[in-house]
């Protein structure tokens, strides 16, 4: 196999291609360190990935498998790799599954044509094939061809390679989709399962959906590292909040929107604007909120006459970067929100087109541009630890590869380096496919954010909705992400708390009249749903873990990437305090070909080139003049 | 290449660079000289286009190049039009190509400098001549430029040209202005564009308002929305004050309100409801007498008060005033007091406009309590009150203008004082009209806090004696509009100059300007041009304490004028 091709020494080995690891990997490579980036999966992104409709089903099924008893490669003997004083530590990713409580189901049936027996709502489909851990047989693959299928994985009918599955599914679904069209004309367009599945490639379903704050650290590092070139973004352009009777209202977030809205009177507009203007400069006006510092933001808002809908606007949306804030935290959050409005349009947030899973890949790409080597489907069996409790190497595919530093998410850590947490925390997720947007008020398609205040023991629930325009769903379908933090007493056995919200805002049957919530009669129809939890059960054992292993965090429930980027930054600064974290790219050569010939193009000389532009003109014009002369001569002759 | 270390520039390189620039400059000068040379010789041909095109592309702001270019284009297009008259299609094609070239050049120039006067003007000029203009493209270009900078007035102007040429429905443009205002309501240009469109799409049937009542009410609502959202932003406030503008009172243009024919002095005086130019005056008043119409605002082209000075206006000379249906012979005086009353006190609004104004007033008063430091709500509320019922709200209006607003906005205290003063004068004149009949020739406006004289000139046809003592007047320029004035008392004001009364005041016999701020005789020296001036009271002015100045005073006015520098 290609394992021989892998060099034996790296500065940094990164395990897992989730977002924080990928950011650190790219920062290392950008800084000139040699990087080997391994992932046991056959896709990029780990728990930060995006999948299309087929592969997310496979992913879910994979997560549901019973994983006991297949740890690394315990039978093989790798002791010949060891130097004196070194020992092997077994890596057992299967033991530390972070995705739990997975559940996915269809809420529409197939078109009535095929035999009815197979079309019942089914919760799981794939129990095919033995959990023959593909990890062992994985091969190295270059960045460009990460999806080369493994033969062993292809054996079951539930094939993973998209190309082999396209044809049959397309053949079966196309005719049925056509037959549904006539019925769609007679009634509300009725979606069928096969009609949704037909466009499976058009979906990009995120495991960890987040938005980028326009003036947040993610945008900053994307811009300065120029990783932004690899991805495209759109503004989150609609903010909803839940009003008094559970009705959804559109939140005006910018001056222009406040001016335009009909939902609030002019006096309320004034109060809202006044508050927002104050919040932009809140740090310099402490007397405005004196006495409220540690009290809940709500109380401060009430003291300013901001009640009812205005308060919902602020606490549910404009201050949503902080959950349950006190006045100072709340004002800081409002300030962050507001200072980001206007940089890329009338919204503080950006959405990554084609799904949030694009971002880890973009950073991997930057890493690869600077020489990082990528191997997917490449698990690590052992870490090699020396007598000074430093990780000196990893063993992968029977090969020893030395490293100075190791970066990994916690699922790659040997048992000895972690311990059970006292309180398990979890991010609860639901991914929905629906047939229409929430609270459709105009014809435009939006990327929508709705924050729902907590009930039960859930924190704020972030609801993100986007569709075709955000490149995550086929035309006329919408993807909804629910994300909530479950901070205390996580119990995987209780019924998904998010399902309450799902049932409140989405309808699971076409029979609208049976709903007694009149205001929500026009709820979007739920077509498909996936629930899962990202669970943190383990903590790093600071006493035992080697000092040169950096552990990155799992996706949290926050709305934006601030915590993620900051943690990656911190990790990098800890190991490489004297290196710049994703610094600005070097100035490019002048586009002007003329100037490219001179070597003194960058820096202060630029001003000189500006000044000489008039002289440039002259040069061009004389050339042109000669041409013109020639032309006029020929013309004269012809006449 | 990444990671290529930048070599610092050496002296040698700098020298080389300098030489290159020098070379380029030489070439530039050569091209420019060649262009000027060709113009001198009248060789306005394709070469001129080529050279100027190249020069302009880099620097679109040289007007001269554009001028030369237009001259060349006119000549060339004439030449094309003249030749081969049989092959018309080909000729048109060549013309189109010529203009197309020009459109490409101006577009490039606009990209270089989006606010280039020359490039935009050229583009508009070409657009009007192009055989098959692509108006949609022009609109797109305007949209693009406005997206880059929404206050680019060149672009708004060009848009108007395009809309006129392409006959784009006003409603479409109105929608465009909606969008622009919605995008960012601090956009004077969009509001202004909107106001000009609405005046055309929804004109007021009576012609008294800038637009019809319901549209006006809607616009006031829109503006209210804007200034509640951001009371510091001035565009919506300005828009509001424009909507109140009562210049529309005589929608069909100024009308004559007073004609006085003085056959002894051989003059005719005409007062109009609004400023007009000499031609209009000449058309309106027919007389056999020789003479000339002179605007009372001597420097201005247009004026509300005109004086006809003649040498041959005898007792039998016919003077006819004809205006629209009106056609009267004026013996010694003709007046339209109703028109004067309407000017002094416009009719109070009714119906939806009244409701809208009351709503606006309430909004402003509410906003003034929330935004105690913002002058605008109080100012607009004051305008509202004046528009709703100036007489009933008289005291409140004056107190706002004279107390509240100067405190909120000390920089514009003068403007508020003038406005208050105008209101006082108008009220005074209105009362005079009601109290005296006929209109008195003597007015005593003493201790009225006046800083300006409002519409006092409406009485110019009668007023000969005026006492303005104990006011706060700084300038008496407005007195020029009262050419019949004979006795004027300006004691105890803040006047520091009478230069403005230099000419036209032929009837002045007595001027008293005691207790003012005159520091030099030169400031009143022009008064000697007033031929009939007999007495001049200058007591208690600063210069009276200076012996030299007193001598100067005697020297300037000589014996013809009895100058009184000290109270007896």
Short mmCIF file of N, CA, C and O in Angstrom, two decimals, chain B residues 131-178:
data_model
loop_
_atom_site.label_atom_id
_atom_site.label_comp_id
_atom_site.label_asym_id
_atom_site.label_seq_id
_atom_site.Cartn_x
_atom_site.Cartn_y
_atom_site.Cartn_z
N UNK B 131 -27.80 57.30 -32.39
CA UNK B 131 -28.99 56.86 -33.13
C UNK B 131 -29.82 55.81 -32.37
O UNK B 131 -31.02 55.92 -32.29
N UNK B 132 -29.15 54.78 -31.82
CA UNK B 132 -29.95 53.75 -31.13
C UNK B 132 -29.41 53.58 -29.71
O UNK B 132 -28.65 52.65 -29.43
N UNK B 133 -29.79 54.46 -28.83
CA UNK B 133 -29.22 54.37 -27.48
C UNK B 133 -29.77 53.18 -26.69
O UNK B 133 -30.92 52.81 -26.87
N UNK B 134 -28.92 52.62 -25.87
CA UNK B 134 -29.32 51.47 -25.04
C UNK B 134 -29.64 52.01 -23.64
O UNK B 134 -28.80 52.07 -22.76
N UNK B 135 -30.90 52.42 -23.47
CA UNK B 135 -31.26 53.09 -22.23
C UNK B 135 -31.19 52.15 -21.02
O UNK B 135 -30.86 52.56 -19.92
N UNK B 136 -31.52 50.89 -21.27
CA UNK B 136 -31.48 49.94 -20.14
C UNK B 136 -30.06 49.85 -19.56
O UNK B 136 -29.87 49.78 -18.36
N UNK B 137 -29.10 49.87 -20.50
CA UNK B 137 -27.71 49.82 -20.05
C UNK B 137 -27.38 51.05 -19.22
O UNK B 137 -26.71 50.97 -18.20
N UNK B 138 -27.88 52.19 -19.68
CA UNK B 138 -27.61 53.44 -18.96
C UNK B 138 -28.17 53.36 -17.54
O UNK B 138 -27.52 53.77 -16.57
N UNK B 139 -29.39 52.84 -17.44
CA UNK B 139 -29.99 52.73 -16.10
C UNK B 139 -29.16 51.81 -15.21
O UNK B 139 -28.95 52.08 -14.04
N UNK B 140 -28.70 50.73 -15.84
CA UNK B 140 -27.89 49.78 -15.06
C UNK B 140 -26.62 50.46 -14.57
O UNK B 140 -26.20 50.29 -13.43
N UNK B 141 -26.02 51.23 -15.48
CA UNK B 141 -24.80 51.95 -15.11
C UNK B 141 -25.07 52.90 -13.94
O UNK B 141 -24.31 52.97 -12.98
N UNK B 142 -26.21 53.59 -14.03
CA UNK B 142 -26.58 54.51 -12.95
C UNK B 142 -26.77 53.74 -11.64
O UNK B 142 -26.30 54.18 -10.58
N UNK B 143 -27.46 52.63 -11.74
CA UNK B 143 -27.70 51.83 -10.52
C UNK B 143 -26.39 51.41 -9.89
O UNK B 143 -26.22 51.46 -8.68
N UNK B 144 -25.48 50.99 -10.77
CA UNK B 144 -24.19 50.52 -10.27
C UNK B 144 -23.45 51.65 -9.58
O UNK B 144 -22.98 51.52 -8.46
N UNK B 145 -23.39 52.78 -10.25
CA UNK B 145 -22.67 53.92 -9.70
C UNK B 145 -23.32 54.38 -8.39
O UNK B 145 -22.63 54.76 -7.45
N UNK B 146 -24.65 54.29 -8.34
CA UNK B 146 -25.34 54.72 -7.12
C UNK B 146 -25.15 53.73 -5.99
O UNK B 146 -25.21 54.08 -4.82
N UNK B 147 -24.93 52.47 -6.36
CA UNK B 147 -24.67 51.50 -5.31
C UNK B 147 -23.30 51.78 -4.69
O UNK B 147 -23.11 51.62 -3.50
N UNK B 148 -22.37 52.20 -5.55
CA UNK B 148 -21.04 52.50 -5.05
C UNK B 148 -21.04 53.76 -4.19
O UNK B 148 -20.34 53.86 -3.21
N UNK B 149 -21.84 54.72 -4.60
CA UNK B 149 -21.91 55.98 -3.85
C UNK B 149 -23.27 56.59 -4.11
O UNK B 149 -23.52 57.12 -5.18
N UNK B 150 -24.13 56.52 -3.09
CA UNK B 150 -25.51 56.91 -3.34
C UNK B 150 -25.70 58.43 -3.36
O UNK B 150 -26.78 58.91 -3.60
N UNK B 151 -24.65 59.15 -3.09
CA UNK B 151 -24.80 60.60 -3.15
C UNK B 151 -24.04 61.20 -4.33
O UNK B 151 -23.56 62.31 -4.28
N UNK B 152 -23.96 60.42 -5.38
CA UNK B 152 -23.27 60.92 -6.57
C UNK B 152 -24.28 61.69 -7.43
O UNK B 152 -25.04 61.10 -8.18
N UNK B 153 -24.27 63.00 -7.29
CA UNK B 153 -25.33 63.74 -7.97
C UNK B 153 -25.19 63.74 -9.48
O UNK B 153 -26.16 63.89 -10.19
N UNK B 154 -23.96 63.53 -9.97
CA UNK B 154 -23.79 63.39 -11.42
C UNK B 154 -24.66 62.26 -11.93
O UNK B 154 -25.28 62.35 -12.97
N UNK B 155 -24.64 61.21 -11.13
CA UNK B 155 -25.36 60.02 -11.52
C UNK B 155 -26.87 60.27 -11.48
O UNK B 155 -27.60 59.84 -12.38
N UNK B 156 -27.33 60.96 -10.44
CA UNK B 156 -28.77 61.30 -10.39
C UNK B 156 -29.13 62.16 -11.59
O UNK B 156 -30.19 61.97 -12.20
N UNK B 157 -28.27 63.11 -11.93
CA UNK B 157 -28.54 63.95 -13.09
C UNK B 157 -28.63 63.12 -14.37
O UNK B 157 -29.55 63.28 -15.17
N UNK B 158 -27.69 62.22 -14.51
CA UNK B 158 -27.66 61.39 -15.72
C UNK B 158 -28.93 60.54 -15.78
O UNK B 158 -29.51 60.36 -16.83
N UNK B 159 -29.33 60.07 -14.63
CA UNK B 159 -30.54 59.25 -14.56
C UNK B 159 -31.74 60.06 -15.08
O UNK B 159 -32.57 59.54 -15.82
N UNK B 160 -31.81 61.32 -14.68
CA UNK B 160 -32.90 62.17 -15.17
C UNK B 160 -32.85 62.31 -16.68
O UNK B 160 -33.88 62.27 -17.36
N UNK B 161 -31.64 62.47 -17.22
CA UNK B 161 -31.49 62.58 -18.68
C UNK B 161 -32.01 61.32 -19.35
O UNK B 161 -32.79 61.36 -20.28
N UNK B 162 -31.57 60.17 -18.81
CA UNK B 162 -31.97 58.89 -19.39
C UNK B 162 -33.48 58.75 -19.33
O UNK B 162 -34.12 58.38 -20.32
N UNK B 163 -34.06 59.05 -18.18
CA UNK B 163 -35.50 58.88 -18.01
C UNK B 163 -36.27 59.78 -18.98
O UNK B 163 -37.30 59.39 -19.53
N UNK B 164 -35.76 60.97 -19.16
CA UNK B 164 -36.43 61.89 -20.08
C UNK B 164 -36.35 61.35 -21.51
O UNK B 164 -37.36 61.26 -22.21
N UNK B 165 -35.15 60.93 -21.92
CA UNK B 165 -34.96 60.46 -23.30
C UNK B 165 -35.72 59.16 -23.54
O UNK B 165 -36.28 58.96 -24.61
N UNK B 166 -35.73 58.28 -22.55
CA UNK B 166 -36.32 56.96 -22.76
C UNK B 166 -37.79 56.95 -22.39
O UNK B 166 -38.45 55.91 -22.52
N UNK B 167 -38.32 58.08 -21.96
CA UNK B 167 -39.71 58.13 -21.50
C UNK B 167 -40.03 57.06 -20.48
O UNK B 167 -41.04 56.36 -20.58
N UNK B 168 -39.19 56.91 -19.53
CA UNK B 168 -39.42 55.90 -18.51
C UNK B 168 -40.55 56.37 -17.61
O UNK B 168 -40.57 57.53 -17.19
N UNK B 169 -41.53 55.49 -17.36
CA UNK B 169 -42.68 55.91 -16.56
C UNK B 169 -42.24 56.44 -15.20
O UNK B 169 -41.37 55.87 -14.55
N UNK B 170 -42.85 57.54 -14.77
CA UNK B 170 -42.48 58.15 -13.50
C UNK B 170 -42.71 57.19 -12.35
O UNK B 170 -41.99 57.20 -11.36
N UNK B 171 -43.75 56.35 -12.51
CA UNK B 171 -44.06 55.40 -11.43
C UNK B 171 -42.88 54.46 -11.18
O UNK B 171 -42.59 54.13 -10.03
N UNK B 172 -42.23 54.06 -12.27
CA UNK B 172 -41.06 53.18 -12.12
C UNK B 172 -39.99 53.86 -11.31
O UNK B 172 -39.35 53.28 -10.44
N UNK B 173 -39.78 55.13 -11.64
CA UNK B 173 -38.74 55.87 -10.95
C UNK B 173 -39.11 56.11 -9.50
O UNK B 173 -38.25 56.12 -8.62
N UNK B 174 -40.42 56.27 -9.27
CA UNK B 174 -40.89 56.44 -7.90
C UNK B 174 -40.56 55.20 -7.09
O UNK B 174 -40.12 55.28 -5.94
N UNK B 175 -40.76 54.05 -7.73
CA UNK B 175 -40.45 52.79 -7.06
C UNK B 175 -38.95 52.72 -6.74
O UNK B 175 -38.55 52.28 -5.67
N UNK B 176 -38.18 53.20 -7.71
CA UNK B 176 -36.73 53.23 -7.51
C UNK B 176 -36.38 54.11 -6.30
O UNK B 176 -35.56 53.73 -5.46
N UNK B 177 -37.04 55.25 -6.21
CA UNK B 177 -36.73 56.13 -5.08
C UNK B 177 -37.19 55.50 -3.76
O UNK B 177 -36.56 55.67 -2.73
N UNK B 178 -38.31 54.76 -3.81
CA UNK B 178 -38.74 54.00 -2.62
C UNK B 178 -37.61 53.11 -2.14
O UNK B 178 -37.26 53.09 -0.97
#
